[in-house]
Short mmCIF file of C-alpha atoms in Angstrom, two decimals:
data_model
loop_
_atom_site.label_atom_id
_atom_site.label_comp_id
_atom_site.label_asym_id
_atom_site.label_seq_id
_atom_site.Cartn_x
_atom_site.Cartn_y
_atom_site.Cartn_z
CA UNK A 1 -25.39 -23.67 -23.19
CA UNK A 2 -22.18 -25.48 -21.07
CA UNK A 3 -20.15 -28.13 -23.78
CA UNK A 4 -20.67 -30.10 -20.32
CA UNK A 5 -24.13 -30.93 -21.04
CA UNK A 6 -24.90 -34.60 -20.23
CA UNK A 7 -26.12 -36.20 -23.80
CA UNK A 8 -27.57 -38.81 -21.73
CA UNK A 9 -29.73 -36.76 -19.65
CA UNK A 10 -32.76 -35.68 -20.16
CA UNK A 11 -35.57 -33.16 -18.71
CA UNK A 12 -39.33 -34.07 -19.72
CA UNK A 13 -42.33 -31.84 -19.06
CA UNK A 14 -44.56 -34.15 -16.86
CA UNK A 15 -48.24 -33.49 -16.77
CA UNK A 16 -49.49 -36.26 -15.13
CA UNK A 17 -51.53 -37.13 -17.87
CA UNK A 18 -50.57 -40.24 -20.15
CA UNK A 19 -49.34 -39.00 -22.94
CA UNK A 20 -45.94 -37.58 -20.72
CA UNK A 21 -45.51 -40.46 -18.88
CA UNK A 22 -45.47 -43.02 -21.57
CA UNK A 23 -43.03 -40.54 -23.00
CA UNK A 24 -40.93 -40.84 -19.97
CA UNK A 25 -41.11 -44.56 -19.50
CA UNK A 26 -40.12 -44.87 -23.49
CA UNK A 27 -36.78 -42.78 -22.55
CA UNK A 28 -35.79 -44.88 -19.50
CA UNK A 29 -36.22 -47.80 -21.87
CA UNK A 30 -33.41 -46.32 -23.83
CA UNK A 31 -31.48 -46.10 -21.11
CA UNK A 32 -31.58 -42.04 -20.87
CA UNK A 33 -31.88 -40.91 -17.06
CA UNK A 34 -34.72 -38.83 -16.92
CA UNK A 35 -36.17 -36.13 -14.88
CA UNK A 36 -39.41 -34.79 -14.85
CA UNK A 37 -40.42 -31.46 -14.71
CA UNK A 38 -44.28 -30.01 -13.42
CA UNK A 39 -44.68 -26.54 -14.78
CA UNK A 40 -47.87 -25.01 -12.55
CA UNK A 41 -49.58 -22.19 -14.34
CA UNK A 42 -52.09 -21.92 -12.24
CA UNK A 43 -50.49 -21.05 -8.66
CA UNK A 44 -51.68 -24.18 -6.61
CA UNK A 45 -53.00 -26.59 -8.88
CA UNK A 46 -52.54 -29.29 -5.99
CA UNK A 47 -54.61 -32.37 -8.02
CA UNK A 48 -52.13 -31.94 -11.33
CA UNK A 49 -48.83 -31.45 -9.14
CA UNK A 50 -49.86 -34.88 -7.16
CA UNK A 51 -50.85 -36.62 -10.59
CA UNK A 52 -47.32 -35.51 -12.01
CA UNK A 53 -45.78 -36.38 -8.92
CA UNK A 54 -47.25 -40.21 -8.77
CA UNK A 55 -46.35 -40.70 -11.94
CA UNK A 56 -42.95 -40.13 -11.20
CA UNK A 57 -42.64 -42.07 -8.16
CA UNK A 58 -44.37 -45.02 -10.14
CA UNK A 59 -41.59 -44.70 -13.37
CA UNK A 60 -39.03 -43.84 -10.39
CA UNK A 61 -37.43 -40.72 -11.77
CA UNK A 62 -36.88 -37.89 -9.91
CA UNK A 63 -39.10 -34.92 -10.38
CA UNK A 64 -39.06 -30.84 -10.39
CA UNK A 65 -41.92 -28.25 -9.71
CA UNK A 66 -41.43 -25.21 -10.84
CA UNK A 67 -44.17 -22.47 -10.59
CA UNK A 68 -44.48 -20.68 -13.85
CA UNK A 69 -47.65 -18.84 -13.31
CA UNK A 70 -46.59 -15.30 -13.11
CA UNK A 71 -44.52 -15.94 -16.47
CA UNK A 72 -47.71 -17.94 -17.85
CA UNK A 73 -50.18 -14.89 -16.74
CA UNK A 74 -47.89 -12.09 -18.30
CA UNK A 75 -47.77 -13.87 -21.78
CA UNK A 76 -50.17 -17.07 -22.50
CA UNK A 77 -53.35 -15.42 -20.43
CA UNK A 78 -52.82 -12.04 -21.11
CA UNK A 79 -52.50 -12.41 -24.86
CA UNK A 80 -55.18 -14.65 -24.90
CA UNK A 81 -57.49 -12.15 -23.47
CA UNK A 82 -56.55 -9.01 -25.44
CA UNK A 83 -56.64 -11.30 -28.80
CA UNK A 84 -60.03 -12.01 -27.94
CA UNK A 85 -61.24 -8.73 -27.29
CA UNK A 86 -59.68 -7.87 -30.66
CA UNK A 87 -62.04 -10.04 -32.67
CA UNK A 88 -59.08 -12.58 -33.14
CA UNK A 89 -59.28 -16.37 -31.93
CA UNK A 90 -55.48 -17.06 -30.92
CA UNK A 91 -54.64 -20.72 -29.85
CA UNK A 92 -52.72 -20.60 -26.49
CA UNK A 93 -50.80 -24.07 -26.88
CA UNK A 94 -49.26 -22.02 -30.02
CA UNK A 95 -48.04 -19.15 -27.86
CA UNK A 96 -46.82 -20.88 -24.81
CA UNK A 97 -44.60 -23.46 -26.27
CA UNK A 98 -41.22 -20.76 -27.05
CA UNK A 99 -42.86 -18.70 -24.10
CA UNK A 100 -43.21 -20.46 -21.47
CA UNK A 101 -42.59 -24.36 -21.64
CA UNK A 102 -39.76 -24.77 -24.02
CA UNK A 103 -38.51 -21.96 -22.39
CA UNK A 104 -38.43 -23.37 -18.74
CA UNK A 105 -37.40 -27.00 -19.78
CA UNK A 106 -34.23 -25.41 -21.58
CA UNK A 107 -33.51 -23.74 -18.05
CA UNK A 108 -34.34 -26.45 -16.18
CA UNK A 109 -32.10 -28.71 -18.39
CA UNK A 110 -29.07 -26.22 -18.14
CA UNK A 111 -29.52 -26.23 -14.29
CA UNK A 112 -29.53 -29.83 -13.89
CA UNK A 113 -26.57 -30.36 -17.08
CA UNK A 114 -29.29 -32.66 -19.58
CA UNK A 115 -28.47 -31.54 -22.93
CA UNK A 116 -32.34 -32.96 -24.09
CA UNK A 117 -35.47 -31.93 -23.21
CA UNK A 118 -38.46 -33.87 -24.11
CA UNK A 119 -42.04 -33.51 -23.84
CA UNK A 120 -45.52 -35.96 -24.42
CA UNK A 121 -46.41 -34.09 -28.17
CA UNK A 122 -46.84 -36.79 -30.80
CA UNK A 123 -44.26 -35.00 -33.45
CA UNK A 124 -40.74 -35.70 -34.42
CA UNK A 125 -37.95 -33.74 -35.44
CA UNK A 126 -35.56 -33.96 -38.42
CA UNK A 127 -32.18 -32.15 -39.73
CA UNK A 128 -31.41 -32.18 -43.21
CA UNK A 129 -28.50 -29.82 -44.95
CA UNK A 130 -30.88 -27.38 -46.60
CA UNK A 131 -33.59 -27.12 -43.57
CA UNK A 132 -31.08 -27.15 -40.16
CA UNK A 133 -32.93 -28.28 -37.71
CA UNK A 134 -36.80 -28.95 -37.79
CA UNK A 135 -40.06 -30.09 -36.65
CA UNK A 136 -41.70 -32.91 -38.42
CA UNK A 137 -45.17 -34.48 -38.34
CA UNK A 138 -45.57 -37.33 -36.57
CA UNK A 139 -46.47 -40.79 -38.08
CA UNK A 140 -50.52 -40.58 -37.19
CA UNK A 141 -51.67 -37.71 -39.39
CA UNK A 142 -54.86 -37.82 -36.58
CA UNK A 143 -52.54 -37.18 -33.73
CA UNK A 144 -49.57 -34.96 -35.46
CA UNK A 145 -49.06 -32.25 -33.10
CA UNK A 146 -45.81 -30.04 -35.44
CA UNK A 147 -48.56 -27.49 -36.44
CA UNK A 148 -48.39 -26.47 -31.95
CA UNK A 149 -44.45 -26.12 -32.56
CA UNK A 150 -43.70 -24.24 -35.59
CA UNK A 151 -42.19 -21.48 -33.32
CA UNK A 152 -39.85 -23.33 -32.14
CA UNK A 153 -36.07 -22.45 -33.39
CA UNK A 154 -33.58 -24.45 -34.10
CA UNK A 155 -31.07 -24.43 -30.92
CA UNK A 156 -34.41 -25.81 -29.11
CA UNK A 157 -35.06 -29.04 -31.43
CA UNK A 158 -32.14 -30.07 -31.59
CA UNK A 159 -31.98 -30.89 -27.84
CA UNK A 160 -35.61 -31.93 -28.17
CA UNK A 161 -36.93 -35.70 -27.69
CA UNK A 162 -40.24 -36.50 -28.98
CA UNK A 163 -40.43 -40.65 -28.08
CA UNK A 164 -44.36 -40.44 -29.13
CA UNK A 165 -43.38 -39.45 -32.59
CA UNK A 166 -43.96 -43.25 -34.34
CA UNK A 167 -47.46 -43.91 -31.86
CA UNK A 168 -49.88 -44.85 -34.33
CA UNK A 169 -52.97 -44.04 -31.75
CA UNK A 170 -53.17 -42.80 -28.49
CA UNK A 171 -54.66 -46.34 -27.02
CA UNK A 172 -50.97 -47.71 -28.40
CA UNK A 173 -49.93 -45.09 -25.35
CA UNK A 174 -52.26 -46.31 -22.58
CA UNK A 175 -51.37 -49.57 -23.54
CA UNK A 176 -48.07 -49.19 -22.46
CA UNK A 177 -48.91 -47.23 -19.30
CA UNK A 178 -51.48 -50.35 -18.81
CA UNK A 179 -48.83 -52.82 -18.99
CA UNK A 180 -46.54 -50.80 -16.47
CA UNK A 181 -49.74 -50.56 -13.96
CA UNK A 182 -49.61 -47.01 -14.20
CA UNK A 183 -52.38 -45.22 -12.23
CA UNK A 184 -53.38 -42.71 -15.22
CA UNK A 185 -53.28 -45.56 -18.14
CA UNK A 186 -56.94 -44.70 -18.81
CA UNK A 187 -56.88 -41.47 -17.15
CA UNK A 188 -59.07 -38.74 -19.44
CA UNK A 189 -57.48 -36.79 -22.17
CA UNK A 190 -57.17 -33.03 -20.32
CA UNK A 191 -59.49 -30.35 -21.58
CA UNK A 192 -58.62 -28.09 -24.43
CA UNK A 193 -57.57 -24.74 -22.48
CA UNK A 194 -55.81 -25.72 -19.72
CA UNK A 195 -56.22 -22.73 -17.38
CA UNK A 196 -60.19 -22.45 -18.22
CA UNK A 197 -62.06 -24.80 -15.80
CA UNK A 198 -64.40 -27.30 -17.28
CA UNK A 199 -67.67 -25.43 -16.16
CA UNK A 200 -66.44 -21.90 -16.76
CA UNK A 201 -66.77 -20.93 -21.26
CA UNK A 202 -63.94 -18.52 -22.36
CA UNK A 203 -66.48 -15.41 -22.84
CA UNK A 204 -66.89 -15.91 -19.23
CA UNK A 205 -63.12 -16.31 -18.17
CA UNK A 206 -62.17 -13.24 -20.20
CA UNK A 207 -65.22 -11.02 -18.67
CA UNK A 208 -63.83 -12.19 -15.26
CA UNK A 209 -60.45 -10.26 -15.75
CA UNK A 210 -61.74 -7.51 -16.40
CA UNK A 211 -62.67 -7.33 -20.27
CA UNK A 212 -65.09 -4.82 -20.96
CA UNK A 213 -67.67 -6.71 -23.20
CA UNK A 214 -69.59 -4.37 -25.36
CA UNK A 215 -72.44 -5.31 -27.95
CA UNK A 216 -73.03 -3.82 -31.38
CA UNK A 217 -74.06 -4.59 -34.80
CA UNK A 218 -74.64 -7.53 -37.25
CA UNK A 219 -74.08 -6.52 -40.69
CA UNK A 220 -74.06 -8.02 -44.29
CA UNK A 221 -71.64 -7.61 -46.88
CA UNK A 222 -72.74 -4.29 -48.07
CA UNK A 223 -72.72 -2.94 -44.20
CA UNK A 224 -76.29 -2.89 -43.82
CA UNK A 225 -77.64 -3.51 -39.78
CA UNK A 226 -79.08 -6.79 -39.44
CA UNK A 227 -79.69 -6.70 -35.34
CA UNK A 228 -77.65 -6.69 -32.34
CA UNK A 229 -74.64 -9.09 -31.45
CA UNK A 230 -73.51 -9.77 -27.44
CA UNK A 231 -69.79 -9.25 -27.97
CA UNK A 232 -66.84 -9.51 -30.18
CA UNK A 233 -65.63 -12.45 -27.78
CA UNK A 234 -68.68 -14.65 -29.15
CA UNK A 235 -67.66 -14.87 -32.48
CA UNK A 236 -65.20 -16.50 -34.57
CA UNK A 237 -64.86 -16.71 -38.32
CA UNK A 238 -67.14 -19.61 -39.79
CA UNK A 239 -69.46 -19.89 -36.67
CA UNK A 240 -73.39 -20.37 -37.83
CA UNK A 241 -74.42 -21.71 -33.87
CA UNK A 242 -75.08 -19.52 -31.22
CA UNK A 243 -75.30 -16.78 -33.28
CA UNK A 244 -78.41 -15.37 -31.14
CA UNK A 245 -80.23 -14.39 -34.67
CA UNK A 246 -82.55 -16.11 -37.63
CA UNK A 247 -83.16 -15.57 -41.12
CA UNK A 248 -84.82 -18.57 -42.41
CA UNK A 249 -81.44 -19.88 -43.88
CA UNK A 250 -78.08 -20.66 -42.20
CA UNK A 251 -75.70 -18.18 -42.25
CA UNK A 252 -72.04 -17.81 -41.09
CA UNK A 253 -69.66 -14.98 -39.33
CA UNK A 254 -67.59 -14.13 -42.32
CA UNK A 255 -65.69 -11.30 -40.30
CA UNK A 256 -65.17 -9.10 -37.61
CA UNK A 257 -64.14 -6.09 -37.25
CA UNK A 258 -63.23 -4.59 -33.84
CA UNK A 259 -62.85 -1.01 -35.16
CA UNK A 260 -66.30 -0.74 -36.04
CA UNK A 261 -67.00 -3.44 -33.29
CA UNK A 262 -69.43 -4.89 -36.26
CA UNK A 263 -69.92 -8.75 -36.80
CA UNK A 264 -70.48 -9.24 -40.79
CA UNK A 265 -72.25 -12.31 -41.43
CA UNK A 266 -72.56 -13.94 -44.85
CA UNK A 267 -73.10 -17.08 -46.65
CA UNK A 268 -71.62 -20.45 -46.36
CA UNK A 269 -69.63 -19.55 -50.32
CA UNK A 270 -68.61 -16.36 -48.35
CA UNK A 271 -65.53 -18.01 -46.19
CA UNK A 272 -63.57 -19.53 -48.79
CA UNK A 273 -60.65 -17.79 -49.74
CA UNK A 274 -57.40 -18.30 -52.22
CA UNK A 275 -54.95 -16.02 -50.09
CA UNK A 276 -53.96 -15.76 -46.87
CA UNK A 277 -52.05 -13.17 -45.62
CA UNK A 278 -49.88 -13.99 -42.10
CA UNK A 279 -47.76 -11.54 -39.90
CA UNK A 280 -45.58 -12.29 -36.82
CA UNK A 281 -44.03 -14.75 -38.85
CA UNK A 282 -41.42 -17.34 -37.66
CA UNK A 283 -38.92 -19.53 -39.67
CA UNK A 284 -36.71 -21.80 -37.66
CA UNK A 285 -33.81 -21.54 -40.40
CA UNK A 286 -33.54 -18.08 -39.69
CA UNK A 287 -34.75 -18.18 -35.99
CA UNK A 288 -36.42 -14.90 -37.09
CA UNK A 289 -39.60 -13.72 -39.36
CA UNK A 290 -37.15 -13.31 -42.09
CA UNK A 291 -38.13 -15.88 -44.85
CA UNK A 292 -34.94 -18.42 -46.10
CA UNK A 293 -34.50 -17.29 -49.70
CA UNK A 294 -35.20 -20.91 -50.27
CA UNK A 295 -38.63 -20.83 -49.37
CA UNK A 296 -39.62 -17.28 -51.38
CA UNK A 297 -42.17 -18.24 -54.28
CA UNK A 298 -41.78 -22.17 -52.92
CA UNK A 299 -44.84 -24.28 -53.02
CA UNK A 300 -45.19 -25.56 -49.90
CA UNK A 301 -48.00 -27.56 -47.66
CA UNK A 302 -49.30 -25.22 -45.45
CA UNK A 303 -52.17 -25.45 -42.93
CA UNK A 304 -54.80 -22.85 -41.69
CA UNK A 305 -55.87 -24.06 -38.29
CA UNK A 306 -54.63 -27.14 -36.09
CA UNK A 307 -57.29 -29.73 -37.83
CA UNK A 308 -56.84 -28.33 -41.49
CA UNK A 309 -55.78 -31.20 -44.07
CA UNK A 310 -52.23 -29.26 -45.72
CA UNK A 311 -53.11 -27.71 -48.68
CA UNK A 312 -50.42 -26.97 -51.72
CA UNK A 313 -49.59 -23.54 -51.28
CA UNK A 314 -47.09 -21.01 -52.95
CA UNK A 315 -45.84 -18.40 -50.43
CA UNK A 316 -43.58 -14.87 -50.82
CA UNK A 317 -42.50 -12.09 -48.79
CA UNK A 318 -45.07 -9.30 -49.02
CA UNK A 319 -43.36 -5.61 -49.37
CA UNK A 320 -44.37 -4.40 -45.72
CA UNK A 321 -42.86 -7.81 -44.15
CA UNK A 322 -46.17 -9.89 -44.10
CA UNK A 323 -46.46 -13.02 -45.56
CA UNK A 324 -48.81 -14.18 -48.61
CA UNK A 325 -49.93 -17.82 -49.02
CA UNK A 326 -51.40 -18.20 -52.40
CA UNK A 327 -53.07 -21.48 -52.09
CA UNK A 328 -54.45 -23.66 -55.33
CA UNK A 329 -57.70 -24.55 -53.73
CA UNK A 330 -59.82 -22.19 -51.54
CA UNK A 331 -59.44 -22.23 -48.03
CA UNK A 332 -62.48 -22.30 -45.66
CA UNK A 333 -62.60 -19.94 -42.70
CA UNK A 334 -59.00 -18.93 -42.42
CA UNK A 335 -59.59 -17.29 -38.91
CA UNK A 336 -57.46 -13.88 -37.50
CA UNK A 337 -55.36 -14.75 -34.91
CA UNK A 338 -55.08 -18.31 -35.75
CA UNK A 339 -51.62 -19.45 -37.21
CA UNK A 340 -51.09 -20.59 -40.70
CA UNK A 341 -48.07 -23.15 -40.92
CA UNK A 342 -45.99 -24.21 -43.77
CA UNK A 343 -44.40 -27.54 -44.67
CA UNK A 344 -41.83 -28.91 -47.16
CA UNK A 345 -42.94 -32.51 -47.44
CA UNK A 346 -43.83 -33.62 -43.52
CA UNK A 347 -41.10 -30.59 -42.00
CA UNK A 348 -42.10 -27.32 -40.34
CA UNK A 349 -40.41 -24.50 -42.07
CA UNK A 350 -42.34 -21.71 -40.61
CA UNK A 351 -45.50 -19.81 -39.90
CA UNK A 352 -47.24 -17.03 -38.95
CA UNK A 353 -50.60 -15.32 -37.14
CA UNK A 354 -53.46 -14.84 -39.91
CA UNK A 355 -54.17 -11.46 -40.59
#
C-alpha cells in the first residue's frame, strides 16, 4: 500500500440495493469523494449492474464494474458446493468477504489512490492498544452484521468505513434514501444467497454442477436404521421439517456423517451442547489462526451461528491447533461448517469453522 493514498478518498462496494447507497450518500455528507464499485459474480447480471449504476448517477459519484465471477466461482461457489456435499452447512457471506470483496475493494482502492474502502454492513470498527485493529458490533443488536467479518485482518479495517454502524433500523436507511428521492428507497431487501435464484433451492443448485447426490440411512443414537434419507445436502443440524419420515413425535437431525453417508436423528435434548470445537481459525491480532496469548483461557462472548444471542464462553488452544469453546450454558445446534465467533465486550477477536 503507496504512503500516497488519498485519506479522503474512498471506494464503496455498491449493490444497488439501499443499504450501499445510503452508505454512500452518508460519506459524501462528510465530505469524502466517493467511488463506487459493482462487483458481478455472476457474469452478466445486467438488472444489478443497472441498479448499481442508477444509484450512482442519482448520488453523482463515479462508478467501477469489475467482473469477479471467475474469482467468485473458484472460491465462494465452489466451497459452497463441496461443504455441502460434506454434510457441512457453510455460510457464503462468511467466506467471500477476505476472498473476494474485501479483497477487490483493497485493489480497487490502491488503483484509484483511496486509502478507505467502505461497504453497506451495519458494523463498526474499533482500535484499542491491547486488540489493534477490530470489528465491532453495530449499535442495533437486530441488524449487527461483525459476526459476517470476523476474517477480516487488521491492515483491511483499518482502511474500512462502515457509515451504517449507529442505524438503529433499516427503515432509518430508506428514510434517508426517501428523502434524497432515490429510486431503490423501498426497494426489497436481496435474497439470502446471492448467486441462487429465487425459484431455484440450494439442493437443486448444487445437483446442477454436477454433485453426485446419493441417499442412505437414518439412524438413532445407537446406529440402528430407521429408513432412507434423499441426500446429505438436505440436512442440517437441528432440522425436524422436511425430514421425509414420521414417528409419532418430533424429532431432530442431531448429526451427519458423510463417511458413513448416515443422517442420525435424535431428540430435541439431543442438540445442546457445552463445547464447541472450531478449526480454520482466524484472529485479526495475529492475522493468522494463531490465538493472542491474551485470549488463551479468556472468557469471551462468542456466537454459534449469525442469529445466536453471544453466550459467555471460555476458549483455549487445543493440542492439534483446533480451538475449544467451553461455554457456561448449552448451546443448541452448533452446526459443522458454520463459524463460531468470539467477542471481548462488542469487538471481534476471532473465529473459526465448527467442527
Amino acid at each position: 500500500m503507496s504512503a500516497a493514498l488519498n485519506k479522503n478518498k474512498v471506494i464503496l462496494g455498491l449493490s444497488g440495493g439501499v443499504d450501499s447507497t445510503t452508505a454512500a450518500l452518508l460519506l459524501r455528507e462528510k465530505g469524502m469523494d466517493v467511488t463506487g464499485l459493482y462487483f458481478d459474480v455472476s457474469c452478466g447480471n445486467e438488472e444489478g449492474r443497472r441498479a448499481a449504476e442508477q444509484a450512482a448517477s442519482e448520488i453523482g459519484i463515479p462508478f467501477i464494474y469489475r467482473n469477479v465471477n471467475q474469482l467468485f466461482e473458484s472460491t465462494v461457489i465452489d466451497n459452497f458446493c463441496r461443504e455441502y456435499a460434506a454434510g457441512r452447512t457453510p455460510n457464503p457471506c462468511v467466506f467471500c468477504n477476505p476472498t473476494v470483496k474485501f479483497k477487490i475493494l483493497t485493489q480497487e482502492a490502491d488503483r484509484i489512490g483511496a486509502f478507505h474502502i467502505a461497504t453497506g454492513h451495519y458494523a463498526n470498527t474499533a482500535c484499542s492498544p491491547q486488540l489493534g485493529w477490530t470489528i465491532r458490533r453495530a449499535a442495533n443488536e437486530k441488524k449487527d452484521q461483525s459476526y459476517m467479518l470476523y476474517r477480516l485482518p487488521a491492515e483491511i479495517i483499518k482502511r474500512l468505513l462502515l457509515p451504517l454502524s449507529s442505524m438503529e433500523d433499516k427503515q432509518q436507511a430508506r428514510a434517508i434514501a426517501r428523502e434524497q428521492g432515490l429510486f431503490n428507497a423501498d426497494k426489497k431487501d436481496s435474497q439470502e444467497i446471492c448467486f441462487i435464484a429465487d425459484d431455484e433451492n440450494y439442493a437443486d443448485y448444487i445437483r446442477r454442477r454436477g454433485f453426485t447426490i446419493t441417499e442412505g440411512d437414518f439412524v438413532d443414537k445407537e446406529g440402528k436404521v430407521l429408513g432412507q434419507h434423499k441426500g446429505l445436502i438436505h440436512y442440517t443440524i437441528g432440522q425436524r421439517k422436511g425430514l421425509g419420515i414420521t414417528f409419532g413425535k418430533p424429532v431432530f437431525v442431531i448429526g451427519v456423517d458423510p463417511v458413513k453417508n448416515t443422517v442420525t436423528l435424535g431428540d430435541h435434548e439431543d442438540l445442546f451442547s457445552r463445547e464447541v470445537i472450531s478449526s480454520e481459525s482466524f484472529f485479526p491480532a495475529t492475522g493468522s489462526g494463531r490465538m493472542p496469548e491474551y485470549l488463551e483461557n479468556a472468557q469471551v462472548l462468542a456466537k454459534i451461528r449469525y442469529a445466536a444471542k453471544p453466550a459467555p464462553a471460555r476458549i483455549k488452544t487445543m493440542p492439534d491447533g483446533r480451538i475449544l469453546a467451553a461455554f457456561e450454558e448449552k448451546q443448541r445446534a452448533a452446526t459443522p461448517g458454520q463459524s463460531i465467533v468470539f467477542y471481548l465486550s462488542d469487538c471481534v477477536v476471532g473465529g473459526g469453522f465448527i467442527e
